[in-house]
CSV table of C-alpha atoms in Angstrom, one decimal:
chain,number,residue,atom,x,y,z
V,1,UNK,CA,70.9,172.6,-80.9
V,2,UNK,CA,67.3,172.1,-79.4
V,3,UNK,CA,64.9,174.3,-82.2
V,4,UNK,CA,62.0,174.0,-80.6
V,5,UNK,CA,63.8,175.5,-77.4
V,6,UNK,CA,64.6,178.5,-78.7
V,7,UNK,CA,60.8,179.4,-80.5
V,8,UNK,CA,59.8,178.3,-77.0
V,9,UNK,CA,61.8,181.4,-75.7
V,10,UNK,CA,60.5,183.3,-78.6
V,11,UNK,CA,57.5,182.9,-77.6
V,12,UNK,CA,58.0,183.4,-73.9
V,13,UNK,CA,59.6,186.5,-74.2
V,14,UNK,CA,57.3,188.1,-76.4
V,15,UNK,CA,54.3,186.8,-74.7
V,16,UNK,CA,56.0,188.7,-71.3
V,17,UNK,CA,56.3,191.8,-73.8
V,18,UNK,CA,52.8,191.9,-74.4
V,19,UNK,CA,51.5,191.0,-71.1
V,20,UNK,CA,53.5,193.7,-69.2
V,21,UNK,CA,51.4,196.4,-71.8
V,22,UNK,CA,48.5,196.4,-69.6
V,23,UNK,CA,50.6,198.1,-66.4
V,24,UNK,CA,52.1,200.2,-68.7
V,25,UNK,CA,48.2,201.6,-69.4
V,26,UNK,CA,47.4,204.8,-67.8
V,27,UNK,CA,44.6,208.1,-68.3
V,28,UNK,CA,46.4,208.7,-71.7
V,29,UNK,CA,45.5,205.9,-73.3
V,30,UNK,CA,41.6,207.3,-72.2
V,31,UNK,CA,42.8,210.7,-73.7
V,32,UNK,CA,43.8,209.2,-76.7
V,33,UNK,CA,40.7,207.5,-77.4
V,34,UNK,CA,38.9,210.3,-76.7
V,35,UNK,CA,40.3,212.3,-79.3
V,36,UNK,CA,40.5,209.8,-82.1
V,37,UNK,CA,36.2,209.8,-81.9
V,38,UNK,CA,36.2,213.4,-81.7
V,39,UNK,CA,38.0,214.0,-84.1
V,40,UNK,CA,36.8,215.2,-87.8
V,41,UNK,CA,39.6,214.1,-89.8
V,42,UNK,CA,41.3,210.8,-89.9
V,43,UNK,CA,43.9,209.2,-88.3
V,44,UNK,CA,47.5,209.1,-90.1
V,45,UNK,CA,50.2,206.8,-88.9
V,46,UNK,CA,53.9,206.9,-89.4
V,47,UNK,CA,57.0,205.2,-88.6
V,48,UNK,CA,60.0,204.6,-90.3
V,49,UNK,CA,62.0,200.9,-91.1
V,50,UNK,CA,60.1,197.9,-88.8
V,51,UNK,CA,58.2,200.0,-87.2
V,52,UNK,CA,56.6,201.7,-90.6
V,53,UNK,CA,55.2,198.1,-91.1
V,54,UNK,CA,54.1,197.7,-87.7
V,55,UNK,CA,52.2,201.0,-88.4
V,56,UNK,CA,51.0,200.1,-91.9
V,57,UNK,CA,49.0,197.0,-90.4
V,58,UNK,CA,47.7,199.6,-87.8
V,59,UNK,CA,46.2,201.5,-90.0
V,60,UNK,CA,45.2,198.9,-92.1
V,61,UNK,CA,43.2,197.8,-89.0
V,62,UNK,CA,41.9,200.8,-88.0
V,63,UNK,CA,40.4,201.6,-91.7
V,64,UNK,CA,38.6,198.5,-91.7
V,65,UNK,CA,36.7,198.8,-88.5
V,66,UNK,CA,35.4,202.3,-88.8
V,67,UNK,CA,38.2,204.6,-88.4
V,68,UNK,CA,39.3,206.2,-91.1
V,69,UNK,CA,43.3,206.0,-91.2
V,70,UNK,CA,46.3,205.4,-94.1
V,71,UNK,CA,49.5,204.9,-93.3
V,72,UNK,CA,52.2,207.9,-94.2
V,73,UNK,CA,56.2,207.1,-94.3
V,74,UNK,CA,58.0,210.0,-93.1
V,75,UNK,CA,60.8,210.0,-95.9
V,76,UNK,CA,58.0,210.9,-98.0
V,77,UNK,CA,55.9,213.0,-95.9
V,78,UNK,CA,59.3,215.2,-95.5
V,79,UNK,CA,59.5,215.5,-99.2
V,80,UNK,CA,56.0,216.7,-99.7
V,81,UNK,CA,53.3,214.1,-98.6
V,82,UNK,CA,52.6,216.5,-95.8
V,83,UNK,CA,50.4,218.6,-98.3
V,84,UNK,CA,47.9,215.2,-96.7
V,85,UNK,CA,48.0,216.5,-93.6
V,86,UNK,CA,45.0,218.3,-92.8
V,87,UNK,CA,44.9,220.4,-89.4
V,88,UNK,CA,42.0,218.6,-88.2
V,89,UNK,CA,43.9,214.9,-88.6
V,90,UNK,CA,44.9,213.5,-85.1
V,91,UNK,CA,48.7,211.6,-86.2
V,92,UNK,CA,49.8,208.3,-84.4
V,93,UNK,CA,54.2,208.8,-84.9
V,94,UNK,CA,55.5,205.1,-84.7
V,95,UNK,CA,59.6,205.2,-82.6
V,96,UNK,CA,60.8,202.6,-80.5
V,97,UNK,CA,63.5,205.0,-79.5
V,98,UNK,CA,61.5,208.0,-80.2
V,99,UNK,CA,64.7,209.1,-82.0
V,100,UNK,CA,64.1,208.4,-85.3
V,101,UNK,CA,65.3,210.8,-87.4
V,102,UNK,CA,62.7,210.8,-90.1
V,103,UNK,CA,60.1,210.9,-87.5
V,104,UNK,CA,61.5,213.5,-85.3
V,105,UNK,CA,61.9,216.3,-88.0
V,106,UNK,CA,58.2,216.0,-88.8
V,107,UNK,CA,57.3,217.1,-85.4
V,108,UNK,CA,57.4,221.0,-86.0
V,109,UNK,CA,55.4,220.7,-88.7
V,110,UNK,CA,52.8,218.6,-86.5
V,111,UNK,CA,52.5,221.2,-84.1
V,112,UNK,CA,52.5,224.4,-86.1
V,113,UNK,CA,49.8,222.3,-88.3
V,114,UNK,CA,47.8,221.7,-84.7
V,115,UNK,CA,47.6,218.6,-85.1
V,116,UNK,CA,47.0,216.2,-82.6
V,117,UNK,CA,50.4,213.7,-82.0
V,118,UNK,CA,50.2,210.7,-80.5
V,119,UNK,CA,54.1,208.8,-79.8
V,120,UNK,CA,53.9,205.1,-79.8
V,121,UNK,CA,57.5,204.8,-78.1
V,122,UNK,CA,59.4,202.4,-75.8
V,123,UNK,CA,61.3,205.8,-74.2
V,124,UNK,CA,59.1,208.1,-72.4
V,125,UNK,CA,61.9,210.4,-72.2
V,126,UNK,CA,62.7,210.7,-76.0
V,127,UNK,CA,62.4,213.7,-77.9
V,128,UNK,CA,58.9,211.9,-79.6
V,129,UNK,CA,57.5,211.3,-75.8
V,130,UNK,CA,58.1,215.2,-75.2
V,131,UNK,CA,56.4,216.7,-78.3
V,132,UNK,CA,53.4,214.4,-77.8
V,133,UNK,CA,50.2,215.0,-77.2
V,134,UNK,CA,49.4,211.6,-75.4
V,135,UNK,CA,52.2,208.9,-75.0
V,136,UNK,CA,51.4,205.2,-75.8
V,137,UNK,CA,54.2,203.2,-73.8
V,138,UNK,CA,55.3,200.1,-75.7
V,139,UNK,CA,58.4,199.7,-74.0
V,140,UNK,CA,59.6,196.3,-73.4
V,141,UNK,CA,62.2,194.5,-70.9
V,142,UNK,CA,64.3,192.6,-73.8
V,143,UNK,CA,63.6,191.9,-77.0
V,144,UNK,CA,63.8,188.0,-78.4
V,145,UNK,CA,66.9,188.9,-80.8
V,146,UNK,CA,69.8,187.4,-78.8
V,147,UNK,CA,72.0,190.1,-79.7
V,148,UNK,CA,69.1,193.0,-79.0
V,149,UNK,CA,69.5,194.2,-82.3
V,150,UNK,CA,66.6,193.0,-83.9
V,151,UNK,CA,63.0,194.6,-83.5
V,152,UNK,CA,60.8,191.7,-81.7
V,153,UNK,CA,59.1,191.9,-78.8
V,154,UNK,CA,59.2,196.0,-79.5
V,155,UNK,CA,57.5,195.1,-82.8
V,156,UNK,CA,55.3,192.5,-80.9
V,157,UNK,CA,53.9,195.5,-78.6
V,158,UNK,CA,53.7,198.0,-80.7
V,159,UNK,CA,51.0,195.9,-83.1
V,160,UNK,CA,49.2,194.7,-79.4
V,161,UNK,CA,48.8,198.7,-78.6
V,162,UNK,CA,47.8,198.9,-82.0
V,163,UNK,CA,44.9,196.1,-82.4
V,164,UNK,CA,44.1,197.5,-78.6
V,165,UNK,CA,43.6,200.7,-80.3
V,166,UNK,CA,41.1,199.5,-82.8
V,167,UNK,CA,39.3,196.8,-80.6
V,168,UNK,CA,38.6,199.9,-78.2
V,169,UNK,CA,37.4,202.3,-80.7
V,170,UNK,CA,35.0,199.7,-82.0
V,171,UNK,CA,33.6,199.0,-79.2
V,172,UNK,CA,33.5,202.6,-78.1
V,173,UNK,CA,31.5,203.4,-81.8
V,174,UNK,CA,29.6,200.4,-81.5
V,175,UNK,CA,30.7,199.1,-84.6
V,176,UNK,CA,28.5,196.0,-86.3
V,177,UNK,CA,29.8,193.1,-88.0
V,178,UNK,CA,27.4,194.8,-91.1
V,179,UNK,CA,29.6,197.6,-90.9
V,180,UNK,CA,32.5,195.5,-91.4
V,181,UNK,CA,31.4,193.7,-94.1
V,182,UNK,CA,30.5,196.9,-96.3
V,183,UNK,CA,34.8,197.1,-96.1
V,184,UNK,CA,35.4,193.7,-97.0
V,185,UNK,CA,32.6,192.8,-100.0
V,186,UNK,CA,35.0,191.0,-101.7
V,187,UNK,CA,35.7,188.6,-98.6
V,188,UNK,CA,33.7,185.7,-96.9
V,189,UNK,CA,32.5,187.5,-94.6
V,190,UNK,CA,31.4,190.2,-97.1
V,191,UNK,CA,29.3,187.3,-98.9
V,192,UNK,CA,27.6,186.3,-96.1
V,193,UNK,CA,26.5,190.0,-94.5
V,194,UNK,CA,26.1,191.6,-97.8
V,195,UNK,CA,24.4,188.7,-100.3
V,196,UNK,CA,20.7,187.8,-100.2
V,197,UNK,CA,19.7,184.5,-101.1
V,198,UNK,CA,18.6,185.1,-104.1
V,199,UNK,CA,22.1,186.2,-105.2
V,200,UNK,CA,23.8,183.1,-103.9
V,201,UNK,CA,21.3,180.0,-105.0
V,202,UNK,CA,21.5,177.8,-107.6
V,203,UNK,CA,18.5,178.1,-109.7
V,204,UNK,CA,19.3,176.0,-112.9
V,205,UNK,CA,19.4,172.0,-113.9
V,206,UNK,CA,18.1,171.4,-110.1
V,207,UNK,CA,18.7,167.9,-109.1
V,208,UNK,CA,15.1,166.6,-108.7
V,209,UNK,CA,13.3,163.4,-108.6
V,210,UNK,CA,10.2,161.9,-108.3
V,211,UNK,CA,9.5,159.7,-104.9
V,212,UNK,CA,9.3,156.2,-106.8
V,213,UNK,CA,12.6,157.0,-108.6
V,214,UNK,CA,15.1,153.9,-108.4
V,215,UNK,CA,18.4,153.7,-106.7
V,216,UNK,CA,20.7,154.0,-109.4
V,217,UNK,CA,18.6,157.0,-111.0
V,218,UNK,CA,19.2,158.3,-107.2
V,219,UNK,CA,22.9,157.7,-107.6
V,220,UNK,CA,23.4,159.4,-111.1
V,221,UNK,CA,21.0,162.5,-110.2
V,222,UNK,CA,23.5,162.9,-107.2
V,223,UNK,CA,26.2,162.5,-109.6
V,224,UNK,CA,25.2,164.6,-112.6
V,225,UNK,CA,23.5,167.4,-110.2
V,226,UNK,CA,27.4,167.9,-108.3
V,227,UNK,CA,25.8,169.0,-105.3
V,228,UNK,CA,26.0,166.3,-103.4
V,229,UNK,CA,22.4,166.1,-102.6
V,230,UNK,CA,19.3,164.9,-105.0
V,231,UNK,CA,15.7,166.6,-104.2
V,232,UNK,CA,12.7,164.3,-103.9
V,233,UNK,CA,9.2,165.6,-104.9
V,234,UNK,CA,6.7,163.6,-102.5
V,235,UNK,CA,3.3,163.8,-101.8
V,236,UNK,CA,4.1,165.3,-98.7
V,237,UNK,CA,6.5,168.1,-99.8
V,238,UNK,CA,10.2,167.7,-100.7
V,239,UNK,CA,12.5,165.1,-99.2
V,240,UNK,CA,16.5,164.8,-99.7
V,241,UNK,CA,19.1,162.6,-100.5
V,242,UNK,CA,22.9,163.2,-99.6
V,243,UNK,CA,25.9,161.3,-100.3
V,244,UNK,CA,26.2,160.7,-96.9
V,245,UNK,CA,22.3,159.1,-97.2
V,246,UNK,CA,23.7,156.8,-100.0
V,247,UNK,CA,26.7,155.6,-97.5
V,248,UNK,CA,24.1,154.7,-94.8
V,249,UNK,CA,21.9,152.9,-96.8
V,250,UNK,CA,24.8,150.5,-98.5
V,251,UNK,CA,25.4,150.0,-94.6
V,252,UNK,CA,21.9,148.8,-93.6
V,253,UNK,CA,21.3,147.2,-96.3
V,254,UNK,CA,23.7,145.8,-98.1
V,255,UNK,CA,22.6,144.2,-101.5
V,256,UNK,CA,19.4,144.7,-101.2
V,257,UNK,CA,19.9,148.8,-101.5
V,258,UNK,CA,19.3,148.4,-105.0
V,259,UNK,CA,16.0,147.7,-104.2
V,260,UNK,CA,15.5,150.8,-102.5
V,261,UNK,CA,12.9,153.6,-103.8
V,262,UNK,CA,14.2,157.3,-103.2
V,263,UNK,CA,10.6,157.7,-101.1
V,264,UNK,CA,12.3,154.8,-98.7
V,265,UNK,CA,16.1,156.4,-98.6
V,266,UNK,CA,14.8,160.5,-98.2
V,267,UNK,CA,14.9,162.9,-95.7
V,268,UNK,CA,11.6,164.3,-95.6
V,269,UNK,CA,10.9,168.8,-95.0
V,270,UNK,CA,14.9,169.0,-95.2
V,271,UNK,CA,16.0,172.5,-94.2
V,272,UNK,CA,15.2,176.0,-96.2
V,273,UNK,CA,15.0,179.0,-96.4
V,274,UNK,CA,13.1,182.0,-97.8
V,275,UNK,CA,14.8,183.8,-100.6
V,276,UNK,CA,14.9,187.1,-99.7
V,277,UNK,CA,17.2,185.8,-96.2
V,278,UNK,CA,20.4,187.0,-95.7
V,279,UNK,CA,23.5,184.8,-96.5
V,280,UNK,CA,24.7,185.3,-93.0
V,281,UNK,CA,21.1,183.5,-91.8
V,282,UNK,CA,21.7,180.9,-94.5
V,283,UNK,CA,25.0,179.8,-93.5
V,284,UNK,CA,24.0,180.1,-89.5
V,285,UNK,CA,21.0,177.5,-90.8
V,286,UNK,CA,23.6,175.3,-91.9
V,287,UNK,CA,25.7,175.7,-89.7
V,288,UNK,CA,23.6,175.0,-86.6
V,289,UNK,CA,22.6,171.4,-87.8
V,290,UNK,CA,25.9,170.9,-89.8
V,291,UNK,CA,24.6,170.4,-93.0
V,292,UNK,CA,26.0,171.6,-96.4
V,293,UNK,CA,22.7,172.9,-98.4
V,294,UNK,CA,19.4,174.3,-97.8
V,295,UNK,CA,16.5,174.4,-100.1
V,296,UNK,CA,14.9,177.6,-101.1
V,297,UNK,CA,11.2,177.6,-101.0
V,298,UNK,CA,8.7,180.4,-103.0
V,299,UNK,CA,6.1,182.0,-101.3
V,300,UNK,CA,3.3,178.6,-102.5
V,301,UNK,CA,6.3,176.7,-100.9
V,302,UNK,CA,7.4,175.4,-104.4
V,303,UNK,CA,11.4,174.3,-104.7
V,304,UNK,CA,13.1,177.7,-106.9
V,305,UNK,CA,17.0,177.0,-105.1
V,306,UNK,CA,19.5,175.5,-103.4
V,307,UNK,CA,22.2,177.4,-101.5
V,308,UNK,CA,25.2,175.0,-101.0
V,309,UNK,CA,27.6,176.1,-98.2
């Protein structure tokens, strides 16, 4: 049995899936849009069994890039979580089939609550399709699953409509990669927007040296700072030395490197960076002339940091 031929197929058939979305588009989609930025409340998603995890991750996304949303499963939303359900909430109902039992009896609720129903369906003739407000079509020729039993490519579209969903409403709201970050301050990219310099630097037991300082203090400054750099004070302003700086130089000059000053192995006004910067410009320093630390410089222009990437 070839493996790779059948993820191959996987992949085929679920790459048609999503590709076949965008003729599937139409003026409801707009509608929908529309709604979700007019709206007051928030956006609630349901769906029951694969789809409810399709929709969890749909809201999930949504939440994070400026529209409010939490996911709501309908067996408990029948047994009381629709107390949540405020009438200005617009509500995205997850069904393949649009038959879903669970899903289905919410819908009298939804529209003696007014609220606004969106059906994320693959059957524009289901019972979901009818009571809706706007239909999102995710229907799909086959799924993956041999025996077209198991949710794939169904599953596949439904999260594409989803992301297309949120990648819309950002755009349409404008949404900044600050704005981001304020959801995610416990993430990378919450360290980079969020942190100032100042929070980030190392401060203490700086790795420095003076100009004239031999090779093997160079070495075990490098070593004992665990940095990877060491920081030379020179007449001319600061100078560093990187591991890589201690390679090269073995390289050149073989024995004789022992011989060699720090003033004579330096990089002289290495980069830096004020300390009231941003992270985000810190790391774009570095990352722009692929290096691994920048020195932080006081207002007189003395040495108070190094940010290490």
């Amino acid at each position: 049995m070839d493996y790779q031929h059948i993820a191959r197929e996987v992949f085929d058939i679920e790459a048609a899936a999503v590709a076949n979305l965008s003729r599937r588009l139409d003026k409801q989609f707009d509608q929908t849009i529309e709604q979700i930025l007019s709206t007051q409340g928030r956006v609630i998603v349901c769906g029951m069994g694969k789809s409810g995890q399709i929709g969890r991750k749909i809201a999930a996304t949504l939440a994070s890039t400026g529209t409010p949303s939490f996911f709501m499963h309908p067996g408990e939303a029948y047994h009381g979580d629709l107390g949540m359900v405020a009438k200005e909430d617009v509500f995205i109902a997850i069904s393949n089939s649009g038959e879903t039992e669970e899903v289905v009896k919410l819908l009298s609720f939804l529209k003696e609550n007014g609220n606004f129903l969106i059906g994320m369906t693959g059957n524009k003739d289901s019972t979901l399709a009818r009571a809706a407000n706007t239909v999102l079509d995710v229907a799909v020729d086959k799924e993956a699953c041999p025996l077209q039993l198991a949710p794939t490519s169904s599953t596949t579209a439904t999260l594409a409509m989803g992301d297309a969903l949120a990648v819309t409403l950002m755009k349409a709201r404008d949404f900044q990669p600050e704005e981001f970050a304020r959801f995610h301050p416990g993430g990378s990219l919450g360290r980079r927007l969020l942190s100032r310099v100042r929070d980030e630097m190392i401060c203490e037991n700086l790795p420095l040296l003076s100009a004239d300082a031999s090779f093997a203090e160079v070495v075990n400054c490098i070593s004992g700072g665990k940095l990877g750099i060491a920081v030379v004070e020179a007449k001319q302003g600061y100078g560093i030395i990187t591991d890589g700086d201690i390679r090269r130089s073995f390289t050149q000059h073989a024995k004789d490197v022992f011989d060699l000053s720090a003033a004579k192995m330096m990089t002289l006004h290495p980069k830096s960076i004020p300390v009231d910067a941003r992270m985000n410009d810190a790391f774009s320093l570095m990352e722009k002339h692929q290096i691994t630390s920048l020195l932080v410089l006081g207002e007189n222009g003395s040495l108070i940091g190094i940010v290490k990437k």
